[in-house]
Amino acid sequence: MELQQVRCFVVVAEEGHLGRAAERLGLLRSALEQRIRRLERDLRTELFDPALPLPRLTAAGERFLPAARALLAAEERARAVLAHRTGVAAAPVAPARTLRLGTSPGLAGHLDRVLAALPRIAPQLTVEPVTAPAPDRPALVVTGVLDAAFVRGPAPGAARDGLRHVPLWQDPLVAAVPVRHPLAASPGTLCLADLADVPLVLTARRHNPPLVDLVVTACHDVGFTPVPGPRHGSLDATLAAIGACTAAAGMWTVVYDTYARRLPAPGVAYLPFRNPGMELTTSLVVRRTDPPDGVDLLLRACAAAGESGTPAVCR
């Protein structure tokens, strides 16, 4: 539980409206909602009734509100005591600088390490994750809706989009196949050519051009054109279909290794590729001119995240 999350809870409870609370706090509504959800996860209880269109406190929220206000008041008193002991008049507490960072659930492993490193690098900087579709994130940075964003895939050859792409990590892909498929019983890594006769389930190219291009090109390079399998509405639906597949040929798709480690799927085996190049670069995109304050500190936190815990090349 973080003080900023508690402050958001109190403001939402006072306003009774997410839009007004977000405006008062200087946050995007989606960012405010994410903070409230994280606070509820930390406390393991719902503070607002999810069945209602406007935020209304649950019984647990009603009990927590006085304690939350007391916690914020204690913070103010602690700051005032420190200011008194040093002979300096207590200054009003300025809100921390917040960077709106575009991301996705598949990048959660990277994001967790960045957020863990950030307090050591820049304690006054807050990163507010904002989930946005991969193709939309660069344009949202250009227009200023986002301050920065994680993207996967090669950087453009020219800076015509007004963005700077800073490479951060290499994200390997793994194959997702049914656990009942003979390939799942093979020890070690998987050769891409072994999947030549197995239907491939991929998202439409318009949703993720770098990923689709990488997989299709890699298949062509080893001598086959993938057999198209049935498409499903989401990765979760695709993995559920693969896990439930009873056809002899089965089905397969690709998943980022970091995502596979966090979210195992019933009936699905994740197999690393033996073929080189089955990975995409994750970069941070920021505006080339007039980037927001704090981007340099965010980049330092990204570098520290690669150096601690897991290496920059996430295996």
PDB file of C-alpha atoms in Angstrom:
ATOM      1  CA  MET A   1       0.000   0.000   0.000  1.00  0.00           C
ATOM      2  CA  GLU A   2       1.402   3.384  -1.048  1.00  0.00           C
ATOM      3  CA  LEU A   3       0.466   6.831   0.195  1.00  0.00           C
ATOM      4  CA  GLN A   4      -0.402   8.006  -3.306  1.00  0.00           C
ATOM      5  CA  GLN A   5      -2.867   5.153  -3.657  1.00  0.00           C
ATOM      6  CA  VAL A   6      -4.419   6.101  -0.323  1.00  0.00           C
ATOM      7  CA  ARG A   7      -4.652   9.745  -1.417  1.00  0.00           C
ATOM      8  CA  CYS A   8      -6.425   8.675  -4.609  1.00  0.00           C
ATOM      9  CA  PHE A   9      -8.887   6.591  -2.598  1.00  0.00           C
ATOM     10  CA  VAL A  10      -9.732   9.519  -0.324  1.00  0.00           C
ATOM     11  CA  VAL A  11     -10.241  11.925  -3.226  1.00  0.00           C
ATOM     12  CA  VAL A  12     -12.505   9.470  -5.102  1.00  0.00           C
ATOM     13  CA  ALA A  13     -14.515   8.890  -1.929  1.00  0.00           C
ATOM     14  CA  GLU A  14     -14.891  12.651  -1.423  1.00  0.00           C
ATOM     15  CA  GLU A  15     -15.802  13.442  -5.028  1.00  0.00           C
ATOM     16  CA  GLY A  16     -18.020  10.432  -5.661  1.00  0.00           C
ATOM     17  CA  HIS A  17     -17.034  10.689  -9.323  1.00  0.00           C
ATOM     18  CA  LEU A  18     -13.957   9.290 -11.059  1.00  0.00           C
ATOM     19  CA  GLY A  19     -13.731  12.073 -13.657  1.00  0.00           C
ATOM     20  CA  ARG A  20     -13.782  14.874 -11.073  1.00  0.00           C
ATOM     21  CA  ALA A  21     -11.354  12.987  -8.834  1.00  0.00           C
ATOM     22  CA  ALA A  22      -8.933  12.445 -11.742  1.00  0.00           C
ATOM     23  CA  GLU A  23      -9.086  16.149 -12.625  1.00  0.00           C
ATOM     24  CA  ARG A  24      -8.449  17.149  -9.016  1.00  0.00           C
ATOM     25  CA  LEU A  25      -5.442  14.818  -8.807  1.00  0.00           C
ATOM     26  CA  GLY A  26      -4.073  15.716 -12.247  1.00  0.00           C
ATOM     27  CA  LEU A  27      -4.289  12.128 -13.476  1.00  0.00           C
ATOM     28  CA  LEU A  28      -5.847  10.297 -16.381  1.00  0.00           C
ATOM     29  CA  ARG A  29      -9.036   8.535 -15.378  1.00  0.00           C
ATOM     30  CA  SER A  30      -7.554   5.176 -16.438  1.00  0.00           C
ATOM     31  CA  ALA A  31      -4.473   5.854 -14.300  1.00  0.00           C
ATOM     32  CA  LEU A  32      -6.652   6.701 -11.290  1.00  0.00           C
ATOM     33  CA  GLU A  33      -8.660   3.503 -11.761  1.00  0.00           C
ATOM     34  CA  GLN A  34      -5.447   1.470 -11.877  1.00  0.00           C
ATOM     35  CA  ARG A  35      -4.241   2.995  -8.602  1.00  0.00           C
ATOM     36  CA  ILE A  36      -7.528   2.174  -6.896  1.00  0.00           C
ATOM     37  CA  ARG A  37      -7.418  -1.402  -8.219  1.00  0.00           C
ATOM     38  CA  ARG A  38      -3.835  -1.844  -6.963  1.00  0.00           C
ATOM     39  CA  LEU A  39      -4.844  -0.541  -3.539  1.00  0.00           C
ATOM     40  CA  GLU A  40      -7.743  -2.975  -3.425  1.00  0.00           C
ATOM     41  CA  ARG A  41      -5.429  -5.827  -4.423  1.00  0.00           C
ATOM     42  CA  ASP A  42      -2.957  -4.815  -1.709  1.00  0.00           C
ATOM     43  CA  LEU A  43      -5.736  -4.696   0.883  1.00  0.00           C
ATOM     44  CA  ARG A  44      -7.430  -7.808  -0.545  1.00  0.00           C
ATOM     45  CA  THR A  45     -10.859  -6.215  -0.408  1.00  0.00           C
ATOM     46  CA  GLU A  46     -13.151  -4.080  -2.557  1.00  0.00           C
ATOM     47  CA  LEU A  47     -13.344  -0.477  -1.373  1.00  0.00           C
ATOM     48  CA  PHE A  48     -15.906   0.632  -3.970  1.00  0.00           C
ATOM     49  CA  ASP A  49     -18.944  -1.299  -5.179  1.00  0.00           C
ATOM     50  CA  PRO A  50     -18.015  -2.634  -8.666  1.00  0.00           C
ATOM     51  CA  ALA A  51     -21.666  -3.125  -9.606  1.00  0.00           C
ATOM     52  CA  LEU A  52     -22.469   0.600  -9.567  1.00  0.00           C
ATOM     53  CA  PRO A  53     -21.656   3.124 -12.336  1.00  0.00           C
ATOM     54  CA  LEU A  54     -20.489   5.791  -9.859  1.00  0.00           C
ATOM     55  CA  PRO A  55     -18.000   5.033  -7.064  1.00  0.00           C
ATOM     56  CA  ARG A  56     -19.817   4.189  -3.846  1.00  0.00           C
ATOM     57  CA  LEU A  57     -17.961   2.923  -0.805  1.00  0.00           C
ATOM     58  CA  THR A  58     -18.478  -0.635   0.321  1.00  0.00           C
ATOM     59  CA  ALA A  59     -18.743  -1.408   4.023  1.00  0.00           C
ATOM     60  CA  ALA A  60     -14.996  -2.084   4.012  1.00  0.00           C
ATOM     61  CA  GLY A  61     -14.407   1.243   2.252  1.00  0.00           C
ATOM     62  CA  GLU A  62     -16.470   3.082   4.856  1.00  0.00           C
ATOM     63  CA  ARG A  63     -14.351   1.557   7.619  1.00  0.00           C
ATOM     64  CA  PHE A  64     -11.098   2.299   5.777  1.00  0.00           C
ATOM     65  CA  LEU A  65     -11.850   5.969   4.951  1.00  0.00           C
ATOM     66  CA  PRO A  66     -11.217   7.432   8.456  1.00  0.00           C
ATOM     67  CA  ALA A  67      -8.006   5.420   8.756  1.00  0.00           C
ATOM     68  CA  ALA A  68      -6.894   6.590   5.300  1.00  0.00           C
ATOM     69  CA  ARG A  69      -7.475  10.226   6.236  1.00  0.00           C
ATOM     70  CA  ALA A  70      -5.578   9.680   9.478  1.00  0.00           C
ATOM     71  CA  LEU A  71      -2.694   8.156   7.533  1.00  0.00           C
ATOM     72  CA  LEU A  72      -2.448  11.199   5.238  1.00  0.00           C
ATOM     73  CA  ALA A  73      -2.667  13.536   8.241  1.00  0.00           C
ATOM     74  CA  ALA A  74       0.143  11.587   9.932  1.00  0.00           C
ATOM     75  CA  GLU A  75       2.284  12.105   6.837  1.00  0.00           C
ATOM     76  CA  GLU A  76       1.720  15.865   7.052  1.00  0.00           C
ATOM     77  CA  ARG A  77       2.577  15.884  10.762  1.00  0.00           C
ATOM     78  CA  ALA A  78       5.757  13.894  10.130  1.00  0.00           C
ATOM     79  CA  ARG A  79       6.865  16.390   7.506  1.00  0.00           C
ATOM     80  CA  ALA A  80       6.041  19.284   9.818  1.00  0.00           C
ATOM     81  CA  VAL A  81       8.078  17.751  12.663  1.00  0.00           C
ATOM     82  CA  LEU A  82      11.095  17.352  10.393  1.00  0.00           C
ATOM     83  CA  ALA A  83      10.751  20.918   9.144  1.00  0.00           C
ATOM     84  CA  HIS A  84      10.494  22.197  12.743  1.00  0.00           C
ATOM     85  CA  ARG A  85      13.628  20.330  13.881  1.00  0.00           C
ATOM     86  CA  THR A  86      15.659  21.747  11.000  1.00  0.00           C
ATOM     87  CA  GLY A  87      14.360  25.264  11.560  1.00  0.00           C
ATOM     88  CA  VAL A  88      12.736  25.430   8.160  1.00  0.00           C
ATOM     89  CA  ALA A  89       9.110  26.350   7.756  1.00  0.00           C
ATOM     90  CA  ALA A  90       7.018  23.456   6.563  1.00  0.00           C
ATOM     91  CA  ALA A  91       6.226  23.792   2.894  1.00  0.00           C
ATOM     92  CA  PRO A  92       3.083  22.428   1.321  1.00  0.00           C
ATOM     93  CA  VAL A  93       3.542  18.935  -0.044  1.00  0.00           C
ATOM     94  CA  ALA A  94       3.850  19.148  -3.813  1.00  0.00           C
ATOM     95  CA  PRO A  95       2.478  16.263  -5.805  1.00  0.00           C
ATOM     96  CA  ALA A  96       5.137  13.975  -7.208  1.00  0.00           C
ATOM     97  CA  ARG A  97       5.921  14.204 -10.901  1.00  0.00           C
ATOM     98  CA  THR A  98       3.927  11.520 -12.666  1.00  0.00           C
ATOM     99  CA  LEU A  99       4.864  10.004 -16.016  1.00  0.00           C
ATOM    100  CA  ARG A 100       2.125   8.232 -17.956  1.00  0.00           C
ATOM    101  CA  LEU A 101       3.747   5.088 -19.353  1.00  0.00           C
ATOM    102  CA  GLY A 102       2.045   3.083 -22.093  1.00  0.00           C
ATOM    103  CA  THR A 103       2.278  -0.650 -21.553  1.00  0.00           C
ATOM    104  CA  SER A 104       0.378  -3.943 -21.826  1.00  0.00           C
ATOM    105  CA  PRO A 105      -0.247  -7.023 -19.640  1.00  0.00           C
ATOM    106  CA  GLY A 106       2.443  -8.934 -21.537  1.00  0.00           C
ATOM    107  CA  LEU A 107       5.034  -6.403 -20.336  1.00  0.00           C
ATOM    108  CA  ALA A 108       4.104  -6.775 -16.674  1.00  0.00           C
ATOM    109  CA  GLY A 109       7.350  -8.555 -15.773  1.00  0.00           C
ATOM    110  CA  HIS A 110       9.456  -5.707 -17.116  1.00  0.00           C
ATOM    111  CA  LEU A 111       7.172  -3.088 -15.587  1.00  0.00           C
ATOM    112  CA  ASP A 112       7.355  -4.675 -12.129  1.00  0.00           C
ATOM    113  CA  ARG A 113      11.154  -4.467 -12.158  1.00  0.00           C
ATOM    114  CA  VAL A 114      11.124  -0.852 -13.360  1.00  0.00           C
ATOM    115  CA  LEU A 115       8.662   0.176 -10.644  1.00  0.00           C
ATOM    116  CA  ALA A 116      10.784  -1.630  -8.037  1.00  0.00           C
ATOM    117  CA  ALA A 117      13.921   0.215  -9.174  1.00  0.00           C
ATOM    118  CA  LEU A 118      12.298   3.641  -9.454  1.00  0.00           C
ATOM    119  CA  PRO A 119      12.245   4.575  -5.715  1.00  0.00           C
ATOM    120  CA  ARG A 120      16.013   4.098  -5.548  1.00  0.00           C
ATOM    121  CA  ILE A 121      16.619   6.152  -8.689  1.00  0.00           C
ATOM    122  CA  ALA A 122      14.040   8.928  -8.321  1.00  0.00           C
ATOM    123  CA  PRO A 123      11.880   8.802  -5.175  1.00  0.00           C
ATOM    124  CA  GLN A 124       9.898  11.880  -6.260  1.00  0.00           C
ATOM    125  CA  LEU A 125       8.963  10.387  -9.627  1.00  0.00           C
ATOM    126  CA  THR A 126       5.835   8.298 -10.065  1.00  0.00           C
ATOM    127  CA  VAL A 127       5.133   6.127 -13.079  1.00  0.00           C
ATOM    128  CA  GLU A 128       1.476   5.590 -13.876  1.00  0.00           C
ATOM    129  CA  PRO A 129       1.035   2.541 -16.145  1.00  0.00           C
ATOM    130  CA  VAL A 130      -1.608   3.054 -18.833  1.00  0.00           C
ATOM    131  CA  THR A 131      -2.708   0.016 -20.824  1.00  0.00           C
ATOM    132  CA  ALA A 132      -3.033   0.813 -24.529  1.00  0.00           C
ATOM    133  CA  PRO A 133      -2.980  -1.278 -27.730  1.00  0.00           C
ATOM    134  CA  ALA A 134       0.527  -1.719 -29.122  1.00  0.00           C
ATOM    135  CA  PRO A 135      -0.169  -0.012 -32.490  1.00  0.00           C
ATOM    136  CA  ASP A 136      -1.634   3.045 -30.730  1.00  0.00           C
ATOM    137  CA  ARG A 137       1.119   3.733 -28.204  1.00  0.00           C
ATOM    138  CA  PRO A 138       3.575   5.670 -30.434  1.00  0.00           C
ATOM    139  CA  ALA A 139       0.838   8.051 -31.613  1.00  0.00           C
ATOM    140  CA  LEU A 140      -0.311   8.584 -28.016  1.00  0.00           C
ATOM    141  CA  VAL A 141       3.246   9.615 -27.115  1.00  0.00           C
ATOM    142  CA  VAL A 142       3.408  12.008 -30.083  1.00  0.00           C
ATOM    143  CA  THR A 143       0.166  13.710 -29.041  1.00  0.00           C
ATOM    144  CA  GLY A 144       1.167  13.899 -25.371  1.00  0.00           C
ATOM    145  CA  VAL A 145      -1.541  11.593 -24.043  1.00  0.00           C
ATOM    146  CA  LEU A 146       1.337   9.370 -22.901  1.00  0.00           C
ATOM    147  CA  ASP A 147       4.730  10.617 -21.731  1.00  0.00           C
ATOM    148  CA  ALA A 148       6.514   7.436 -22.821  1.00  0.00           C
ATOM    149  CA  ALA A 149       5.628   3.912 -23.879  1.00  0.00           C
ATOM    150  CA  PHE A 150       7.052   0.438 -24.145  1.00  0.00           C
ATOM    151  CA  VAL A 151       6.972  -0.956 -27.681  1.00  0.00           C
ATOM    152  CA  ARG A 152       8.291  -4.172 -29.152  1.00  0.00           C
ATOM    153  CA  GLY A 153       9.884  -4.569 -32.533  1.00  0.00           C
ATOM    154  CA  PRO A 154      12.559  -2.852 -34.633  1.00  0.00           C
ATOM    155  CA  ALA A 155      12.790   0.931 -34.439  1.00  0.00           C
ATOM    156  CA  PRO A 156      11.894   2.873 -37.602  1.00  0.00           C
ATOM    157  CA  GLY A 157      14.833   3.615 -39.877  1.00  0.00           C
ATOM    158  CA  ALA A 158      14.119   7.346 -39.840  1.00  0.00           C
ATOM    159  CA  ALA A 159      12.823   9.595 -37.080  1.00  0.00           C
ATOM    160  CA  ARG A 160       9.901  10.865 -39.153  1.00  0.00           C
ATOM    161  CA  ASP A 161       7.428  10.133 -36.395  1.00  0.00           C
ATOM    162  CA  GLY A 162       9.141  12.573 -34.024  1.00  0.00           C
ATOM    163  CA  LEU A 163       9.991   9.807 -31.571  1.00  0.00           C
ATOM    164  CA  ARG A 164      13.191   8.476 -30.098  1.00  0.00           C
ATOM    165  CA  HIS A 165      13.363   4.700 -29.668  1.00  0.00           C
ATOM    166  CA  VAL A 166      15.689   3.613 -26.832  1.00  0.00           C
ATOM    167  CA  PRO A 167      16.333  -0.177 -26.882  1.00  0.00           C
ATOM    168  CA  LEU A 168      15.945  -1.773 -23.451  1.00  0.00           C
ATOM    169  CA  TRP A 169      15.613  -5.568 -23.560  1.00  0.00           C
ATOM    170  CA  GLN A 170      15.454  -8.565 -25.868  1.00  0.00           C
ATOM    171  CA  ASP A 171      12.244 -10.544 -25.384  1.00  0.00           C
ATOM    172  CA  PRO A 172      12.483 -14.183 -26.527  1.00  0.00           C
ATOM    173  CA  LEU A 173       9.434 -15.977 -27.891  1.00  0.00           C
ATOM    174  CA  VAL A 174       8.391 -19.504 -26.954  1.00  0.00           C
ATOM    175  CA  ALA A 175       6.005 -21.875 -28.729  1.00  0.00           C
ATOM    176  CA  ALA A 176       2.722 -22.740 -27.020  1.00  0.00           C
ATOM    177  CA  VAL A 177       1.519 -26.251 -27.964  1.00  0.00           C
ATOM    178  CA  PRO A 178      -0.963 -28.719 -26.413  1.00  0.00           C
ATOM    179  CA  VAL A 179       0.618 -30.768 -23.627  1.00  0.00           C
ATOM    180  CA  ARG A 180      -0.750 -33.879 -25.386  1.00  0.00           C
ATOM    181  CA  HIS A 181       1.136 -33.136 -28.600  1.00  0.00           C
ATOM    182  CA  PRO A 182       4.246 -35.312 -29.182  1.00  0.00           C
ATOM    183  CA  LEU A 183       6.406 -32.191 -29.468  1.00  0.00           C
ATOM    184  CA  ALA A 184       5.598 -31.316 -25.853  1.00  0.00           C
ATOM    185  CA  ALA A 185       7.288 -34.530 -24.711  1.00  0.00           C
ATOM    186  CA  SER A 186      10.557 -33.718 -26.476  1.00  0.00           C
ATOM    187  CA  PRO A 187      13.291 -32.599 -24.089  1.00  0.00           C
ATOM    188  CA  GLY A 188      15.126 -29.309 -24.549  1.00  0.00           C
ATOM    189  CA  THR A 189      14.444 -26.750 -27.221  1.00  0.00           C
ATOM    190  CA  LEU A 190      12.169 -26.896 -30.239  1.00  0.00           C
ATOM    191  CA  CYS A 191      13.181 -26.604 -33.876  1.00  0.00           C
ATOM    192  CA  LEU A 192      10.821 -24.314 -35.770  1.00  0.00           C
ATOM    193  CA  ALA A 193      10.708 -26.731 -38.720  1.00  0.00           C
ATOM    194  CA  ASP A 194       9.084 -29.344 -36.464  1.00  0.00           C
ATOM    195  CA  LEU A 195       5.954 -27.160 -36.524  1.00  0.00           C
ATOM    196  CA  ALA A 196       5.621 -27.099 -40.316  1.00  0.00           C
ATOM    197  CA  ASP A 197       2.481 -29.281 -40.347  1.00  0.00           C
ATOM    198  CA  VAL A 198       0.900 -27.823 -37.205  1.00  0.00           C
ATOM    199  CA  PRO A 199      -1.693 -25.033 -37.706  1.00  0.00           C
ATOM    200  CA  LEU A 200      -0.416 -21.665 -36.471  1.00  0.00           C
ATOM    201  CA  VAL A 201      -2.762 -19.328 -34.596  1.00  0.00           C
ATOM    202  CA  LEU A 202      -1.621 -15.705 -34.863  1.00  0.00           C
ATOM    203  CA  THR A 203      -3.285 -12.361 -34.372  1.00  0.00           C
ATOM    204  CA  ALA A 204      -4.079 -10.336 -37.480  1.00  0.00           C
ATOM    205  CA  ARG A 205      -1.016  -8.485 -38.732  1.00  0.00           C
ATOM    206  CA  ARG A 206      -2.643  -5.075 -38.241  1.00  0.00           C
ATOM    207  CA  HIS A 207      -2.740  -5.730 -34.489  1.00  0.00           C
ATOM    208  CA  ASN A 208       0.964  -6.564 -34.152  1.00  0.00           C
ATOM    209  CA  PRO A 209       3.025  -6.218 -37.364  1.00  0.00           C
ATOM    210  CA  PRO A 210       6.488  -6.826 -35.787  1.00  0.00           C
ATOM    211  CA  LEU A 211       5.429 -10.084 -34.143  1.00  0.00           C
ATOM    212  CA  VAL A 212       3.565 -11.490 -37.153  1.00  0.00           C
ATOM    213  CA  ASP A 213       6.345 -10.518 -39.558  1.00  0.00           C
ATOM    214  CA  LEU A 214       9.010 -12.095 -37.349  1.00  0.00           C
ATOM    215  CA  VAL A 215       7.190 -15.428 -37.005  1.00  0.00           C
ATOM    216  CA  VAL A 216       6.110 -15.748 -40.642  1.00  0.00           C
ATOM    217  CA  THR A 217       9.558 -14.761 -41.941  1.00  0.00           C
ATOM    218  CA  ALA A 218      11.270 -17.216 -39.575  1.00  0.00           C
ATOM    219  CA  CYS A 219       9.026 -20.024 -40.866  1.00  0.00           C
ATOM    220  CA  HIS A 220       9.856 -19.122 -44.468  1.00  0.00           C
ATOM    221  CA  ASP A 221      13.563 -19.072 -43.623  1.00  0.00           C
ATOM    222  CA  VAL A 222      13.454 -22.714 -42.502  1.00  0.00           C
ATOM    223  CA  GLY A 223      11.489 -23.797 -45.558  1.00  0.00           C
ATOM    224  CA  PHE A 224       7.755 -23.723 -44.890  1.00  0.00           C
ATOM    225  CA  THR A 225       4.714 -21.470 -44.984  1.00  0.00           C
ATOM    226  CA  PRO A 226       2.671 -21.742 -41.775  1.00  0.00           C
ATOM    227  CA  VAL A 227      -0.665 -23.522 -41.954  1.00  0.00           C
ATOM    228  CA  PRO A 228      -3.205 -20.947 -40.705  1.00  0.00           C
ATOM    229  CA  GLY A 229      -5.249 -22.044 -37.714  1.00  0.00           C
ATOM    230  CA  PRO A 230      -8.527 -20.602 -36.409  1.00  0.00           C
ATOM    231  CA  ARG A 231      -8.259 -17.132 -34.896  1.00  0.00           C
ATOM    232  CA  HIS A 232      -9.629 -16.284 -31.498  1.00  0.00           C
ATOM    233  CA  GLY A 233     -10.469 -12.963 -29.918  1.00  0.00           C
ATOM    234  CA  SER A 234      -7.572 -12.748 -27.459  1.00  0.00           C
ATOM    235  CA  LEU A 235      -4.392 -14.499 -26.395  1.00  0.00           C
ATOM    236  CA  ASP A 236      -6.199 -16.021 -23.411  1.00  0.00           C
ATOM    237  CA  ALA A 237      -8.842 -17.471 -25.751  1.00  0.00           C
ATOM    238  CA  THR A 238      -6.135 -18.769 -28.070  1.00  0.00           C
ATOM    239  CA  LEU A 239      -4.303 -20.511 -25.225  1.00  0.00           C
ATOM    240  CA  ALA A 240      -7.562 -21.992 -23.958  1.00  0.00           C
ATOM    241  CA  ALA A 241      -8.269 -23.392 -27.442  1.00  0.00           C
ATOM    242  CA  ILE A 242      -4.759 -24.838 -27.689  1.00  0.00           C
ATOM    243  CA  GLY A 243      -5.072 -26.432 -24.258  1.00  0.00           C
ATOM    244  CA  ALA A 244      -8.401 -28.003 -25.177  1.00  0.00           C
ATOM    245  CA  CYS A 245      -7.331 -29.104 -28.671  1.00  0.00           C
ATOM    246  CA  THR A 246      -7.969 -32.784 -29.415  1.00  0.00           C
ATOM    247  CA  ALA A 247      -7.046 -32.785 -33.124  1.00  0.00           C
ATOM    248  CA  ALA A 248      -4.055 -34.936 -34.025  1.00  0.00           C
ATOM    249  CA  ALA A 249      -2.220 -32.008 -35.633  1.00  0.00           C
ATOM    250  CA  GLY A 250      -2.912 -29.740 -32.669  1.00  0.00           C
ATOM    251  CA  MET A 251      -2.301 -25.998 -32.873  1.00  0.00           C
ATOM    252  CA  TRP A 252       0.484 -23.650 -31.854  1.00  0.00           C
ATOM    253  CA  THR A 253       1.138 -19.987 -31.274  1.00  0.00           C
ATOM    254  CA  VAL A 254       3.943 -17.845 -29.938  1.00  0.00           C
ATOM    255  CA  VAL A 255       4.073 -16.179 -26.526  1.00  0.00           C
ATOM    256  CA  TYR A 256       6.709 -13.952 -24.970  1.00  0.00           C
ATOM    257  CA  ASP A 257       8.784 -15.914 -22.498  1.00  0.00           C
ATOM    258  CA  THR A 258       8.186 -13.335 -19.745  1.00  0.00           C
ATOM    259  CA  TYR A 259       4.418 -13.676 -20.235  1.00  0.00           C
ATOM    260  CA  ALA A 260       4.565 -17.476 -20.255  1.00  0.00           C
ATOM    261  CA  ARG A 261       6.478 -17.524 -16.975  1.00  0.00           C
ATOM    262  CA  ARG A 262       3.849 -15.380 -15.259  1.00  0.00           C
ATOM    263  CA  LEU A 263       0.693 -16.952 -16.687  1.00  0.00           C
ATOM    264  CA  PRO A 264       0.789 -20.716 -17.183  1.00  0.00           C
ATOM    265  CA  ALA A 265      -2.245 -22.017 -19.086  1.00  0.00           C
ATOM    266  CA  PRO A 266      -3.974 -25.366 -18.418  1.00  0.00           C
ATOM    267  CA  GLY A 267      -3.188 -27.964 -21.059  1.00  0.00           C
ATOM    268  CA  VAL A 268      -0.482 -25.822 -22.695  1.00  0.00           C
ATOM    269  CA  ALA A 269       3.256 -26.510 -22.853  1.00  0.00           C
ATOM    270  CA  TYR A 270       5.699 -23.669 -23.514  1.00  0.00           C
ATOM    271  CA  LEU A 271       8.750 -24.699 -25.538  1.00  0.00           C
ATOM    272  CA  PRO A 272      11.777 -22.446 -26.205  1.00  0.00           C
ATOM    273  CA  PHE A 273      13.020 -22.229 -29.779  1.00  0.00           C
ATOM    274  CA  ARG A 274      16.372 -23.583 -30.905  1.00  0.00           C
ATOM    275  CA  ASN A 275      16.363 -21.218 -33.892  1.00  0.00           C
ATOM    276  CA  PRO A 276      18.254 -17.926 -33.435  1.00  0.00           C
ATOM    277  CA  GLY A 277      16.434 -14.637 -33.831  1.00  0.00           C
ATOM    278  CA  MET A 278      13.132 -15.679 -32.257  1.00  0.00           C
ATOM    279  CA  GLU A 279      12.975 -12.553 -30.125  1.00  0.00           C
ATOM    280  CA  LEU A 280      11.908  -8.920 -30.340  1.00  0.00           C
ATOM    281  CA  THR A 281      13.475  -5.800 -28.881  1.00  0.00           C
ATOM    282  CA  THR A 282      11.534  -3.869 -26.269  1.00  0.00           C
ATOM    283  CA  SER A 283      12.213  -0.135 -26.501  1.00  0.00           C
ATOM    284  CA  LEU A 284      11.069   2.948 -24.669  1.00  0.00           C
ATOM    285  CA  VAL A 285       9.640   5.547 -27.028  1.00  0.00           C
ATOM    286  CA  VAL A 286       9.681   9.214 -26.037  1.00  0.00           C
ATOM    287  CA  ARG A 287       9.253  12.448 -27.935  1.00  0.00           C
ATOM    288  CA  ARG A 288      12.450  13.518 -29.650  1.00  0.00           C
ATOM    289  CA  THR A 289      11.819  17.211 -28.930  1.00  0.00           C
ATOM    290  CA  ASP A 290      10.509  18.567 -25.617  1.00  0.00           C
ATOM    291  CA  PRO A 291      10.350  15.248 -23.768  1.00  0.00           C
ATOM    292  CA  PRO A 292       8.648  15.553 -20.365  1.00  0.00           C
ATOM    293  CA  ASP A 293      10.703  16.029 -17.214  1.00  0.00           C
ATOM    294  CA  GLY A 294      11.678  12.737 -15.632  1.00  0.00           C
ATOM    295  CA  VAL A 295      12.138  10.678 -18.795  1.00  0.00           C
ATOM    296  CA  ASP A 296      15.885  10.486 -18.189  1.00  0.00           C
ATOM    297  CA  LEU A 297      15.225   9.146 -14.694  1.00  0.00           C
ATOM    298  CA  LEU A 298      12.782   6.610 -16.101  1.00  0.00           C
ATOM    299  CA  LEU A 299      15.464   5.410 -18.505  1.00  0.00           C
ATOM    300  CA  ARG A 300      17.887   5.032 -15.593  1.00  0.00           C
ATOM    301  CA  ALA A 301      15.299   2.937 -13.761  1.00  0.00           C
ATOM    302  CA  CYS A 302      14.867   0.775 -16.871  1.00  0.00           C
ATOM    303  CA  ALA A 303      18.632   0.250 -17.005  1.00  0.00           C
ATOM    304  CA  ALA A 304      18.704  -0.640 -13.306  1.00  0.00           C
ATOM    305  CA  ALA A 305      15.815  -3.058 -13.813  1.00  0.00           C
ATOM    306  CA  GLY A 306      17.884  -4.885 -16.411  1.00  0.00           C
ATOM    307  CA  GLU A 307      20.893  -5.074 -14.107  1.00  0.00           C
ATOM    308  CA  SER A 308      19.050  -6.357 -11.020  1.00  0.00           C
ATOM    309  CA  GLY A 309      17.037  -9.496 -10.599  1.00  0.00           C
ATOM    310  CA  THR A 310      16.985 -10.673 -14.196  1.00  0.00           C
ATOM    311  CA  PRO A 311      19.363  -9.676 -16.965  1.00  0.00           C
ATOM    312  CA  ALA A 312      18.514  -7.254 -19.731  1.00  0.00           C
ATOM    313  CA  VAL A 313      18.081 -10.232 -22.042  1.00  0.00           C
ATOM    314  CA  CYS A 314      15.106 -11.859 -20.352  1.00  0.00           C
ATOM    315  CA  ARG A 315      15.365 -15.629 -20.620  1.00  0.00           C
TER     316      ARG A 315
END
